[in-house]
Short mmCIF file of C-alpha atoms and ligand atoms in Angstrom, two decimals:
data_model
loop_
_atom_site.label_atom_id
_atom_site.label_comp_id
_atom_site.label_asym_id
_atom_site.label_seq_id
_atom_site.Cartn_x
_atom_site.Cartn_y
_atom_site.Cartn_z
CA MET Q 1 9.63 -6.83 -21.58
CA VAL Q 2 8.80 -3.21 -22.47
CA ASP Q 3 11.59 -0.55 -22.46
CA ALA Q 4 15.17 -0.99 -21.35
CA GLU Q 5 15.60 -1.18 -17.58
CA LEU Q 6 14.54 2.11 -15.98
CA ASP Q 7 16.26 3.85 -13.07
CA LEU Q 8 12.87 4.47 -11.50
CA LEU Q 9 9.43 3.15 -12.29
CA VAL Q 10 6.62 5.20 -10.71
CA LEU Q 11 3.29 3.41 -10.29
CA GLY Q 12 0.39 5.87 -10.24
CA SER Q 13 0.10 9.47 -11.39
CA GLY Q 14 -1.05 11.54 -8.42
CA VAL Q 15 0.87 14.24 -6.57
CA ALA Q 16 3.31 11.85 -4.86
CA GLY Q 17 4.23 9.95 -8.01
CA LEU Q 18 4.48 12.90 -10.35
CA SER Q 19 6.41 15.07 -7.86
CA ALA Q 20 8.89 12.19 -7.62
CA ALA Q 21 9.02 11.65 -11.38
CA VAL Q 22 9.74 15.33 -12.02
CA ARG Q 23 12.47 15.42 -9.36
CA ALA Q 24 14.08 12.25 -10.70
CA ALA Q 25 13.99 13.11 -14.40
CA ASP Q 26 14.50 16.86 -14.24
CA THR Q 27 16.92 17.32 -11.34
CA HIS Q 28 18.79 13.99 -11.45
CA LYS Q 29 18.41 13.01 -15.11
CA MET Q 30 17.22 9.53 -14.19
CA ARG Q 31 15.46 7.36 -16.76
CA VAL Q 32 11.97 7.48 -15.30
CA GLY Q 33 8.87 5.59 -16.33
CA VAL Q 34 5.35 6.32 -15.11
CA LEU Q 35 2.82 3.51 -15.31
CA THR Q 36 -0.82 4.19 -14.53
CA LYS Q 37 -4.05 2.34 -15.12
CA GLY Q 38 -5.91 5.36 -16.47
CA GLU Q 39 -4.73 8.47 -18.23
CA LEU Q 40 -2.06 10.54 -16.50
CA PRO Q 41 -4.39 13.22 -15.06
CA GLN Q 42 -6.86 10.58 -13.85
CA ALA Q 43 -5.60 10.34 -10.26
CA THR Q 44 -7.37 10.89 -6.94
CA THR Q 45 -5.24 14.02 -6.54
CA ARG Q 46 -7.33 15.88 -9.07
CA TRP Q 47 -10.42 15.45 -6.87
CA ALA Q 48 -8.78 17.07 -3.83
CA GLN Q 49 -10.55 20.29 -2.97
CA GLY Q 50 -9.51 22.17 0.18
CA GLY Q 51 -5.82 22.56 -0.44
CA VAL Q 52 -2.37 22.07 0.99
CA ALA Q 53 -1.64 22.67 4.68
CA ALA Q 54 1.73 24.42 4.94
CA VAL Q 55 3.02 27.21 7.11
CA LEU Q 56 3.54 29.93 4.51
CA GLY Q 57 2.16 32.82 6.57
CA GLY Q 58 4.10 34.41 9.39
CA ASP Q 59 3.59 34.70 13.13
CA PRO Q 60 1.38 33.57 14.94
CA ASP Q 61 1.52 30.36 12.86
CA SER Q 62 4.53 28.08 13.07
CA THR Q 63 5.57 24.62 12.01
CA ASP Q 64 5.46 23.66 15.70
CA LEU Q 65 1.73 24.46 15.74
CA HIS Q 66 1.16 22.53 12.51
CA LEU Q 67 3.05 19.61 14.06
CA ALA Q 68 0.95 19.77 17.24
CA ASP Q 69 -2.34 19.83 15.26
CA THR Q 70 -1.21 16.84 13.17
CA LEU Q 71 -0.20 14.82 16.23
CA LYS Q 72 -3.48 15.61 17.98
CA ALA Q 73 -5.58 14.50 14.99
CA GLY Q 74 -3.48 11.32 14.67
CA ALA Q 75 -4.70 10.07 18.08
CA GLY Q 76 -1.40 8.75 19.39
CA LEU Q 77 -0.15 6.86 16.33
CA CYS Q 78 1.75 9.54 14.39
CA ASP Q 79 5.51 9.22 14.21
CA ALA Q 80 6.67 12.62 15.48
CA GLU Q 81 9.88 12.51 13.40
CA ALA Q 82 7.88 11.93 10.23
CA VAL Q 83 5.48 14.76 11.06
CA ARG Q 84 8.46 17.06 11.72
CA VAL Q 85 9.76 16.33 8.22
CA LEU Q 86 6.28 16.92 6.75
CA VAL Q 87 5.69 20.32 8.32
CA ASP Q 88 9.28 21.56 7.91
CA GLU Q 89 9.71 20.62 4.24
CA GLY Q 90 6.12 21.33 3.15
CA PRO Q 91 6.46 25.08 2.50
CA ALA Q 92 9.46 24.57 0.19
CA ARG Q 93 7.60 21.90 -1.78
CA VAL Q 94 4.63 24.27 -2.27
CA ASN Q 95 7.09 26.86 -3.58
CA ASP Q 96 8.55 24.23 -5.95
CA LEU Q 97 5.07 23.72 -7.35
CA ILE Q 98 4.62 27.45 -7.81
CA THR Q 99 7.94 27.53 -9.69
CA LEU Q 100 6.66 24.68 -11.84
CA GLY Q 101 3.63 26.78 -12.80
CA ALA Q 102 0.89 25.85 -10.30
CA ILE Q 103 -1.30 28.88 -9.61
CA PHE Q 104 -2.57 29.23 -6.04
CA ASP Q 105 -5.21 31.78 -4.98
CA ARG Q 106 -3.89 35.17 -3.80
CA ASP Q 107 -5.46 38.16 -2.10
CA SER Q 108 -5.57 41.71 -3.46
CA ARG Q 109 -1.99 42.34 -2.18
CA GLY Q 110 -0.69 39.30 -4.04
CA GLU Q 111 -0.22 37.24 -0.86
CA LEU Q 112 -1.27 33.60 -0.80
CA GLU Q 113 -4.80 33.29 0.62
CA LEU Q 114 -4.95 30.98 3.62
CA ALA Q 115 -8.04 29.01 4.67
CA ARG Q 116 -8.84 27.18 7.87
CA GLU Q 117 -10.08 23.58 8.10
CA GLY Q 118 -11.07 21.14 10.86
CA GLY Q 119 -8.34 20.31 13.38
CA HIS Q 120 -6.16 23.32 12.44
CA THR Q 121 -5.73 25.99 15.10
CA LEU Q 122 -5.08 28.64 12.44
CA ALA Q 123 -5.76 29.37 8.77
CA ARG Q 124 -2.84 27.75 6.89
CA ILE Q 125 -4.37 26.00 3.88
CA VAL Q 126 -3.24 27.30 0.48
CA HIS Q 127 -5.72 26.60 -2.28
CA ALA Q 128 -6.28 26.97 -6.00
CA GLY Q 129 -9.37 27.76 -8.06
CA GLY Q 130 -11.25 28.27 -4.78
CA SER Q 131 -11.59 24.61 -3.93
CA ALA Q 132 -10.14 22.94 -7.02
CA THR Q 133 -6.62 22.64 -5.60
CA GLY Q 134 -5.99 19.03 -6.63
CA ALA Q 135 -6.91 19.75 -10.23
CA GLU Q 136 -4.40 22.61 -10.43
CA VAL Q 137 -1.60 20.66 -8.75
CA GLU Q 138 -2.24 17.71 -11.09
CA ARG Q 139 -2.29 19.97 -14.17
CA ALA Q 140 1.08 21.51 -13.35
CA LEU Q 141 2.70 18.15 -12.60
CA VAL Q 142 1.28 16.33 -15.63
CA GLU Q 143 2.62 19.05 -17.92
CA ALA Q 144 6.08 18.78 -16.35
CA VAL Q 145 6.18 14.97 -16.47
CA GLN Q 146 5.12 14.86 -20.09
CA LEU Q 147 8.22 16.90 -20.90
CA THR Q 148 10.70 14.88 -18.85
CA ALA Q 149 9.75 11.21 -18.36
CA ALA Q 150 11.49 8.57 -20.48
CA ALA Q 151 8.42 6.32 -20.68
CA LEU Q 152 4.72 6.91 -20.02
CA HIS Q 153 2.48 3.86 -19.88
CA GLU Q 154 -1.18 4.84 -19.63
CA HIS Q 155 -4.01 2.30 -19.34
CA ALA Q 156 -1.45 -0.23 -18.06
CA PHE Q 157 -2.42 -2.13 -14.92
CA ALA Q 158 0.38 -3.23 -12.58
CA LEU Q 159 -0.31 -6.80 -11.44
CA GLU Q 160 2.58 -8.06 -9.30
CA LEU Q 161 5.98 -6.96 -8.05
CA ILE Q 162 8.95 -8.74 -9.59
CA VAL Q 163 11.17 -9.81 -6.68
CA GLU Q 164 14.60 -11.30 -7.41
CA ALA Q 165 17.30 -12.07 -4.86
CA GLY Q 166 15.37 -10.18 -2.18
CA ARG Q 167 15.02 -7.02 -4.22
CA CYS Q 168 12.19 -5.46 -6.22
CA ARG Q 169 13.15 -5.31 -9.91
CA GLY Q 170 9.96 -4.05 -11.53
CA VAL Q 171 6.41 -5.20 -12.09
CA THR Q 172 4.34 -7.34 -14.39
CA ALA Q 173 1.52 -5.35 -15.97
CA LEU Q 174 -1.57 -5.88 -18.10
CA PHE Q 175 -1.32 -3.67 -21.18
CA PRO Q 176 -4.22 -2.26 -23.20
CA ASP Q 177 -3.63 -4.84 -25.98
CA GLY Q 178 -4.35 -7.61 -23.45
CA THR Q 179 -0.73 -8.78 -23.09
CA ILE Q 180 0.96 -9.21 -19.72
CA GLN Q 181 4.55 -7.93 -19.83
CA GLU Q 182 7.38 -7.09 -17.47
CA VAL Q 183 8.45 -3.50 -16.85
CA ARG Q 184 11.90 -3.68 -15.27
CA ALA Q 185 13.45 -1.00 -13.09
CA ARG Q 186 16.21 -0.65 -10.51
CA ASN Q 187 13.69 1.02 -8.21
CA VAL Q 188 9.89 0.99 -8.06
CA LEU Q 189 7.92 3.74 -6.31
CA VAL Q 190 4.34 2.86 -5.39
CA THR Q 191 2.07 5.91 -5.42
CA THR Q 192 -1.18 4.23 -6.40
CA GLY Q 193 -3.31 5.87 -3.71
CA GLY Q 194 -5.87 4.39 -1.37
CA ALA Q 195 -8.84 2.05 -1.39
CA GLY Q 196 -11.90 4.29 -1.00
CA GLN Q 197 -13.72 2.03 -3.46
CA LEU Q 198 -14.02 -0.54 -0.70
CA TYR Q 199 -17.09 1.43 0.34
CA ALA Q 200 -20.47 2.04 -1.30
CA VAL Q 201 -20.40 5.69 -0.23
CA THR Q 202 -17.08 7.36 -1.03
CA THR Q 203 -15.59 10.56 -2.33
CA ASN Q 204 -12.91 8.54 -4.17
CA PRO Q 205 -13.00 7.91 -7.91
CA LEU Q 206 -13.59 4.45 -9.40
CA GLU Q 207 -9.83 3.94 -9.75
CA ALA Q 208 -9.17 3.99 -5.97
CA THR Q 209 -8.96 0.22 -5.55
CA GLY Q 210 -5.84 -0.07 -3.35
CA ASP Q 211 -3.79 -1.74 -6.12
CA GLY Q 212 -0.32 -0.94 -4.77
CA ILE Q 213 -1.18 -1.83 -1.18
CA ALA Q 214 -2.66 -5.14 -2.37
CA MET Q 215 0.46 -5.97 -4.41
CA ALA Q 216 2.59 -5.22 -1.38
CA LEU Q 217 0.44 -7.43 0.88
CA ARG Q 218 0.71 -10.31 -1.59
CA ALA Q 219 4.49 -9.91 -1.74
CA GLY Q 220 4.83 -9.90 2.08
CA VAL Q 221 5.91 -6.26 2.23
CA ALA Q 222 5.04 -4.65 5.59
CA VAL Q 223 1.69 -2.78 5.61
CA ALA Q 224 0.31 -1.03 8.70
CA ASP Q 225 -2.47 1.21 10.13
CA ILE Q 226 -4.82 -0.07 7.43
CA GLU Q 227 -7.84 -0.25 9.76
CA PHE Q 228 -7.91 3.55 9.89
CA ILE Q 229 -10.19 4.47 7.00
CA GLN Q 230 -11.09 8.13 7.27
CA PHE Q 231 -14.66 9.24 6.51
CA HIS Q 232 -15.16 12.80 5.33
CA PRO Q 233 -18.09 14.38 7.20
CA THR Q 234 -19.50 16.49 4.39
CA ALA Q 235 -20.06 14.51 1.23
CA LEU Q 236 -23.18 15.76 -0.53
CA SER Q 237 -25.91 13.23 0.08
CA VAL Q 238 -27.14 12.73 -3.48
CA ASP Q 239 -27.47 9.59 -5.50
CA SER Q 240 -24.18 9.79 -7.43
CA MET Q 241 -20.89 8.01 -7.05
CA PRO Q 242 -18.35 9.15 -6.14
CA ARG Q 243 -20.20 11.47 -3.79
CA PRO Q 244 -19.48 15.16 -4.49
CA LEU Q 245 -17.30 16.57 -1.71
CA LEU Q 246 -18.24 19.78 0.10
CA THR Q 247 -14.82 20.91 1.22
CA GLU Q 248 -13.94 21.25 4.87
CA ALA Q 249 -12.99 24.84 4.05
CA LEU Q 250 -16.73 25.63 4.03
CA ARG Q 251 -16.81 24.90 7.76
CA GLY Q 252 -13.55 26.81 8.10
CA HIS Q 253 -15.43 29.79 6.63
CA GLY Q 254 -18.30 29.41 9.10
CA ALA Q 255 -20.73 26.85 7.63
CA LEU Q 256 -22.62 24.98 10.37
CA LEU Q 257 -23.78 21.40 10.77
CA ARG Q 258 -27.42 20.89 11.76
CA ASP Q 259 -29.44 17.75 12.29
CA THR Q 260 -32.77 17.28 10.55
CA ASN Q 261 -34.44 19.18 13.43
CA GLY Q 262 -32.18 22.13 12.73
CA GLU Q 263 -30.11 21.65 15.92
CA ARG Q 264 -26.32 21.96 15.97
CA PHE Q 265 -24.68 18.90 17.51
CA VAL Q 266 -20.89 19.13 17.13
CA ASP Q 267 -18.07 21.67 16.99
CA GLU Q 268 -17.65 21.88 13.21
CA LEU Q 269 -13.90 22.54 13.43
CA GLN Q 270 -13.01 19.31 15.22
CA PRO Q 271 -10.94 16.76 13.22
CA ARG Q 272 -12.86 14.59 10.76
CA ASP Q 273 -13.10 11.45 12.86
CA VAL Q 274 -14.90 13.37 15.62
CA VAL Q 275 -17.31 15.10 13.25
CA SER Q 276 -18.12 11.98 11.19
CA ARG Q 277 -18.78 9.98 14.33
CA ALA Q 278 -21.04 12.68 15.78
CA GLU Q 279 -23.00 12.81 12.52
CA THR Q 280 -23.41 9.04 12.39
CA TRP Q 281 -24.65 8.89 15.97
CA ARG Q 282 -27.08 11.74 15.35
CA MET Q 283 -28.39 10.13 12.14
CA GLN Q 284 -28.93 6.87 14.04
CA GLU Q 285 -30.78 8.67 16.84
CA LEU Q 286 -33.09 10.47 14.44
CA GLY Q 287 -33.42 7.63 11.94
CA THR Q 288 -32.20 9.75 9.01
CA ASP Q 289 -29.55 9.16 6.36
CA HIS Q 290 -28.16 12.69 6.34
CA VAL Q 291 -27.64 15.86 8.32
CA PHE Q 292 -27.37 19.37 6.88
CA LEU Q 293 -24.52 21.74 6.15
CA ASP Q 294 -25.86 25.26 6.56
CA ALA Q 295 -23.75 27.57 4.40
CA THR Q 296 -26.44 30.23 4.06
CA GLY Q 297 -24.37 32.70 6.09
CA LEU Q 298 -21.32 32.53 3.79
CA GLU Q 299 -20.62 35.55 1.63
CA ASP Q 300 -19.43 35.30 -1.97
CA PHE Q 301 -20.00 31.53 -2.08
CA ASP Q 302 -19.94 31.40 -5.89
CA GLN Q 303 -16.67 33.33 -6.16
CA ARG Q 304 -14.86 31.53 -3.37
CA PHE Q 305 -16.08 27.99 -4.17
CA PRO Q 306 -16.97 28.04 -7.89
CA ASN Q 307 -16.67 24.29 -8.52
CA ILE Q 308 -18.88 23.47 -5.53
CA ALA Q 309 -21.41 26.13 -6.57
CA ALA Q 310 -21.62 24.46 -9.99
CA GLU Q 311 -22.06 21.02 -8.42
CA LEU Q 312 -24.86 22.33 -6.19
CA THR Q 313 -26.64 23.95 -9.13
CA ARG Q 314 -26.53 20.56 -10.89
CA ALA Q 315 -28.14 19.04 -7.78
CA GLY Q 316 -30.84 21.74 -7.75
CA LEU Q 317 -29.54 23.35 -4.54
CA ASP Q 318 -28.84 27.01 -3.79
CA PRO Q 319 -26.35 27.41 -0.91
CA ALA Q 320 -27.65 30.93 -0.19
CA LYS Q 321 -31.09 29.51 0.64
CA ASP Q 322 -30.92 25.73 1.07
CA TRP Q 323 -29.33 23.69 3.80
CA LEU Q 324 -27.21 21.09 2.00
CA PRO Q 325 -27.83 17.39 2.82
CA VAL Q 326 -24.54 15.72 3.78
CA ALA Q 327 -23.35 12.41 5.25
CA PRO Q 328 -19.95 10.82 5.93
CA ALA Q 329 -18.24 9.11 2.98
CA ALA Q 330 -15.06 7.01 2.85
CA HIS Q 331 -12.35 9.47 1.94
CA TYR Q 332 -8.80 8.46 2.87
CA THR Q 333 -6.80 5.33 3.65
CA CYS Q 334 -4.62 6.48 6.57
CA GLY Q 335 -2.40 3.37 6.54
CA GLY Q 336 -0.55 1.57 3.77
CA ILE Q 337 2.93 0.33 2.87
CA VAL Q 338 5.23 0.99 5.83
CA THR Q 339 8.10 3.31 4.94
CA ASP Q 340 11.00 5.05 6.60
CA LEU Q 341 11.52 8.81 6.30
CA GLN Q 342 12.92 8.34 2.79
CA GLY Q 343 9.98 6.29 1.52
CA ALA Q 344 11.86 2.97 1.60
CA SER Q 345 9.60 -0.05 2.20
CA SER Q 346 10.61 -3.29 3.90
CA LEU Q 347 11.56 -4.70 0.45
CA PRO Q 348 14.81 -3.22 -0.92
CA GLY Q 349 14.20 -1.48 -4.25
CA LEU Q 350 10.54 -0.84 -3.40
CA TRP Q 351 9.52 2.65 -2.26
CA ALA Q 352 6.15 4.13 -1.43
CA ALA Q 353 4.70 7.61 -0.95
CA GLY Q 354 1.36 9.36 -0.61
CA GLU Q 355 -1.88 7.60 0.27
CA ALA Q 356 -0.50 4.13 -0.61
CA SER Q 357 2.13 4.52 2.11
CA CYS Q 358 2.28 4.54 5.88
CA SER Q 359 5.10 6.96 6.56
CA GLY Q 360 3.84 7.68 10.07
CA VAL Q 361 2.51 11.18 9.39
CA HIS Q 362 -1.21 10.41 9.70
CA GLY Q 363 -1.42 7.93 12.55
CA ALA Q 364 -5.01 6.94 13.27
CA ASN Q 365 -6.61 9.93 11.52
CA ARG Q 366 -5.18 12.30 8.92
CA LEU Q 367 -5.36 16.04 9.54
CA ALA Q 368 -7.26 17.93 6.80
CA SER Q 369 -5.16 19.00 3.80
CA ASN Q 370 -2.08 17.06 4.91
CA SER Q 371 -2.54 14.59 2.03
CA LEU Q 372 -1.35 16.57 -0.99
CA LEU Q 373 1.36 17.82 1.32
CA GLU Q 374 2.55 14.32 2.19
CA GLY Q 375 2.73 13.37 -1.48
CA MET Q 376 4.79 16.38 -2.47
CA VAL Q 377 7.19 15.96 0.48
CA PHE Q 378 7.77 12.20 0.56
CA GLY Q 379 7.72 11.45 -3.20
CA PRO Q 380 10.83 13.62 -3.84
CA ARG Q 381 12.48 12.33 -0.63
CA ALA Q 382 12.45 8.82 -2.09
CA VAL Q 383 14.16 10.13 -5.21
CA GLU Q 384 16.86 11.87 -3.18
CA ALA Q 385 17.53 8.62 -1.30
CA ILE Q 386 17.78 6.64 -4.55
CA GLU Q 387 20.14 9.26 -5.97
CA ALA Q 388 22.25 9.00 -2.80
CA GLY Q 389 22.57 5.23 -3.32
CA VAL Q 390 20.38 4.15 -0.39
CA SER Q 391 19.47 0.55 -1.05
CA GLY Q 392 17.11 -0.45 1.76
CA PRO Q 393 15.10 0.79 4.71
CA GLU Q 394 16.43 2.27 7.94
CA ALA Q 395 14.74 2.45 11.33
CA SER Q 396 13.06 5.86 10.95
CA GLY Q 397 9.44 7.09 10.57
CA ALA Q 398 6.84 4.31 10.70
CA MET Q 399 9.58 1.84 9.72
CA ARG Q 400 10.86 2.16 13.29
CA THR Q 401 7.93 0.00 14.31
CA VAL Q 402 9.17 -2.74 11.96
CA LEU Q 403 12.95 -2.45 12.21
CA GLY Q 404 13.22 -0.95 15.67
CA MET Q 405 11.51 -3.87 17.35
CA ASP Q 406 11.92 -7.56 17.88
CA PRO Q 407 8.82 -9.15 16.23
CA ASP Q 408 9.07 -12.08 18.63
CA ARG Q 409 9.08 -9.72 21.61
CA PRO Q 410 6.71 -6.90 20.65
CA ASP Q 411 6.38 -6.00 24.33
CA THR Q 412 9.95 -4.60 24.32
CA VAL Q 413 9.40 -1.29 22.56
CA PRO Q 414 12.36 1.10 22.42
CA ALA Q 415 11.65 4.59 23.83
CA GLY Q 416 9.97 6.94 21.34
CA VAL Q 417 8.95 4.12 18.99
CA ILE Q 418 5.32 3.16 18.40
CA GLY Q 419 5.06 -0.56 19.05
CA GLY Q 420 3.66 -3.10 16.62
CA ARG Q 421 1.44 -6.14 16.58
CA PHE Q 422 2.81 -8.31 13.76
CA VAL Q 423 0.21 -10.25 11.82
CA HIS Q 424 0.33 -12.81 9.00
CA LEU Q 425 -2.58 -13.07 6.59
CA ASP Q 426 -3.26 -16.80 6.68
CA PRO Q 427 -5.44 -18.54 4.07
CA VAL Q 428 -9.15 -18.47 4.97
CA GLU Q 429 -12.11 -20.76 4.27
CA ALA Q 430 -14.42 -19.06 1.82
CA ASP Q 431 -17.55 -19.62 -0.20
CA PRO Q 432 -17.19 -17.76 -3.51
CA SER Q 433 -20.83 -18.50 -4.38
CA LEU Q 434 -21.84 -15.81 -1.85
CA LEU Q 435 -21.00 -13.22 -4.50
CA PRO Q 436 -22.21 -12.74 -8.07
CA GLU Q 437 -19.72 -13.97 -10.71
CA ASP Q 438 -19.73 -10.65 -12.55
CA PRO Q 439 -16.85 -8.69 -10.91
CA ALA Q 440 -18.71 -5.38 -11.20
CA LYS Q 441 -21.69 -6.81 -9.32
CA ALA Q 442 -19.45 -8.55 -6.79
CA ARG Q 443 -17.75 -5.21 -6.13
CA LEU Q 444 -21.11 -3.63 -5.28
CA VAL Q 445 -21.87 -6.40 -2.77
CA LEU Q 446 -18.42 -6.04 -1.20
CA GLN Q 447 -18.83 -2.25 -0.97
CA ARG Q 448 -22.26 -2.52 0.66
CA GLU Q 449 -20.97 -5.05 3.17
CA LEU Q 450 -18.00 -2.93 4.24
CA THR Q 451 -20.13 0.21 4.43
CA ASP Q 452 -22.65 -1.50 6.70
CA ASN Q 453 -20.20 -3.51 8.79
CA ALA Q 454 -16.73 -1.97 8.66
CA GLY Q 455 -17.51 1.72 8.22
CA VAL Q 456 -17.67 4.65 10.65
CA LEU Q 457 -19.02 2.43 13.46
CA ARG Q 458 -17.84 -1.14 13.95
CA ASP Q 459 -18.32 -4.02 16.39
CA ALA Q 460 -17.22 -7.64 16.60
CA ALA Q 461 -20.38 -9.17 15.12
CA ARG Q 462 -20.46 -6.77 12.18
CA LEU Q 463 -16.75 -7.25 11.47
CA ASP Q 464 -17.19 -11.04 11.55
CA ALA Q 465 -19.95 -10.72 8.96
CA ALA Q 466 -17.74 -8.49 6.79
CA ALA Q 467 -14.90 -11.01 7.03
CA VAL Q 468 -17.06 -13.72 5.42
CA VAL Q 469 -17.91 -11.54 2.41
CA VAL Q 470 -14.34 -10.32 2.00
CA ALA Q 471 -13.08 -13.91 2.02
CA ALA Q 472 -15.66 -14.83 -0.63
CA ALA Q 473 -14.45 -11.95 -2.80
CA LEU Q 474 -10.87 -13.14 -2.41
CA ALA Q 475 -11.77 -16.65 -3.46
CA ALA Q 476 -13.78 -15.56 -6.51
CA PRO Q 477 -12.59 -17.13 -9.79
CA ARG Q 478 -10.88 -14.55 -11.96
CA ALA Q 479 -10.34 -13.72 -15.60
CA ASP Q 480 -7.52 -11.49 -16.91
CA THR Q 481 -9.59 -8.33 -16.89
CA VAL Q 482 -9.06 -5.06 -15.04
CA ALA Q 483 -12.44 -5.48 -13.29
CA ASP Q 484 -11.37 -8.89 -11.96
CA TYR Q 485 -7.95 -7.65 -10.85
CA GLU Q 486 -9.48 -4.63 -9.15
CA LEU Q 487 -11.91 -6.85 -7.27
CA ARG Q 488 -9.03 -9.04 -6.11
CA ASN Q 489 -7.12 -5.96 -4.93
CA LEU Q 490 -10.13 -4.54 -3.08
CA ALA Q 491 -10.70 -7.90 -1.42
CA THR Q 492 -7.01 -8.15 -0.44
CA VAL Q 493 -6.99 -4.71 1.16
CA GLY Q 494 -10.50 -5.22 2.58
CA ARG Q 495 -9.34 -8.36 4.26
CA ALA Q 496 -6.50 -6.50 5.95
CA VAL Q 497 -8.86 -3.66 6.99
CA VAL Q 498 -11.34 -6.08 8.55
CA ASP Q 499 -8.66 -8.24 10.14
CA ALA Q 500 -6.91 -5.25 11.74
CA ALA Q 501 -10.24 -3.76 12.83
CA ARG Q 502 -11.23 -7.02 14.52
CA ARG Q 503 -7.95 -7.11 16.43
CA ARG Q 504 -8.14 -3.50 17.58
CA GLU Q 505 -10.48 -3.79 20.55
CA GLU Q 506 -10.65 -0.08 21.32
CA SER Q 507 -11.76 3.14 19.62
CA ARG Q 508 -9.02 5.38 18.28
CA GLY Q 509 -9.04 8.03 15.52
CA ALA Q 510 -10.94 6.83 12.47
CA HIS Q 511 -11.59 3.38 14.01
CA THR Q 512 -14.66 3.37 16.28
CA ARG Q 513 -15.84 0.17 17.97
CA ASP Q 514 -19.32 0.36 19.54
CA ASP Q 515 -18.31 -2.62 21.68
CA PHE Q 516 -15.03 -0.98 22.81
CA PRO Q 517 -15.86 2.75 22.94
CA ALA Q 518 -12.83 3.85 24.97
CA THR Q 519 -9.28 4.47 23.76
CA ASP Q 520 -6.96 1.95 25.40
CA PRO Q 521 -3.42 3.29 26.02
CA ALA Q 522 -2.16 -0.32 25.92
CA GLN Q 523 -3.22 -0.52 22.26
CA ALA Q 524 -1.30 2.55 21.11
CA HIS Q 525 0.53 0.40 18.56
CA ARG Q 526 0.39 -0.32 14.85
CA THR Q 527 -1.09 -3.50 13.43
CA VAL Q 528 1.59 -4.55 10.91
CA PHE Q 529 0.96 -7.15 8.20
CA VAL Q 530 4.15 -8.94 7.25
C1 LIG C 1 -11.50 18.87 1.78
O1 LIG C 1 -11.36 19.83 1.03
O2 LIG C 1 -12.30 18.89 2.71
C2 LIG C 1 -10.68 17.65 1.54
C3 LIG C 1 -9.25 17.92 1.72
C4 LIG C 1 -8.57 16.76 2.38
O3 LIG C 1 -8.96 15.61 2.13
O4 LIG C 1 -7.71 16.98 3.21
#
């Protein structure tokens, strides 16, 4: 075992995990450990561009409007209580970050600059470095954590939860010297992010392999809404992976989407699911693999979006003259480990926040720039609950679907609660020889399969085909290497994505079925793996 028992072990080093670690160590003097498979700054957070949605301007904006926009984007599956917490506490958490040293962009009067993005009725996105917001948030948090955490384990890969007497007591982890050791803690907070690497075309870094969600699924911890994988409509269509993101703020500033004939085909400020779907349909119609983002009318592009300008120069594109080829790319895992409003999972001692969690704030489709916000709100909430001595989940937020219902009688849904369909992941027949033995090559096959058959557009036949490949990836023989463990985690989460997508015979938010194009009010429930 490494270290003495910690008060809190944080898995992952993005905005949710590090905001929690700082709150726990700095404010409450807890013994905190952070364990991450890369280096501390190497989290998906640092790739976030647009910013943080929070009502920091005055009238006519309000948290009620932010709440309404979030609920609308979430297509009937947001938990309104959870969204209320998000929008109400968000502004204070942004101010905490400013106090910690994060520098957000300001106008000539010193006021925070606010941008608009898809699905928002008003400009309310604060940003840093133009569109390098994640990098600035990560920088400020890493510096603070390095000063306060009791233990930092970098390049350590969490393998399994340790569960004793019905409570999570830490994890086993693969350390850089090749040993597998226990890291024990009274509480474990999973903030390991999403599983964008399930797809061949993604904006997510190589590390986004759904590790925490997979561990939770293997331990029987409730996971929900996992079929809702959000595709970002404007990833630059060049041959690099991850795909460079062209922030939604470009459309907020007036950039237009055009098909390869130059025609506009969608309202650019609709939520992402609507825009990505429209693009995919138009690309199918015209037989192309991209559409164009026309930012030629934007003034001061280089000053306002310096990191994107640099990326475009590398790609040989000039946004003042060229239309930019774009296509949808897997961007965000809307579901994850079910939590209550304090971040408590269904397993006492295990907490989750950020993209690895399903707190109920995103529903079937996350609103733009609500992701950094969720991390900075719900990470610290988990710490406050631990400090207050809370030992297990309560029926609030998305957890109301799990605790507020009788799993044997899912038809009896209490008023105000989103119902659940409770699912067990049973063993499946599989043929591991369908995939190459090399885990890196097997990952590419898995990614291609899910992109083709469980991506923006889905149907029963395609999902059945994806299920066969996912099962083969799950059954693949494994060595004790990070590549093998990542493949197993991707296959575990991929299996849940495909299984939930097959069961959801309707189209809703980020889940579109060609064979069930309508939204079915009778399916306004969560698919919960238990
Ligand atoms: C973007 O800048 O378009 C991405 C921000 C987000 O994922 O919300």
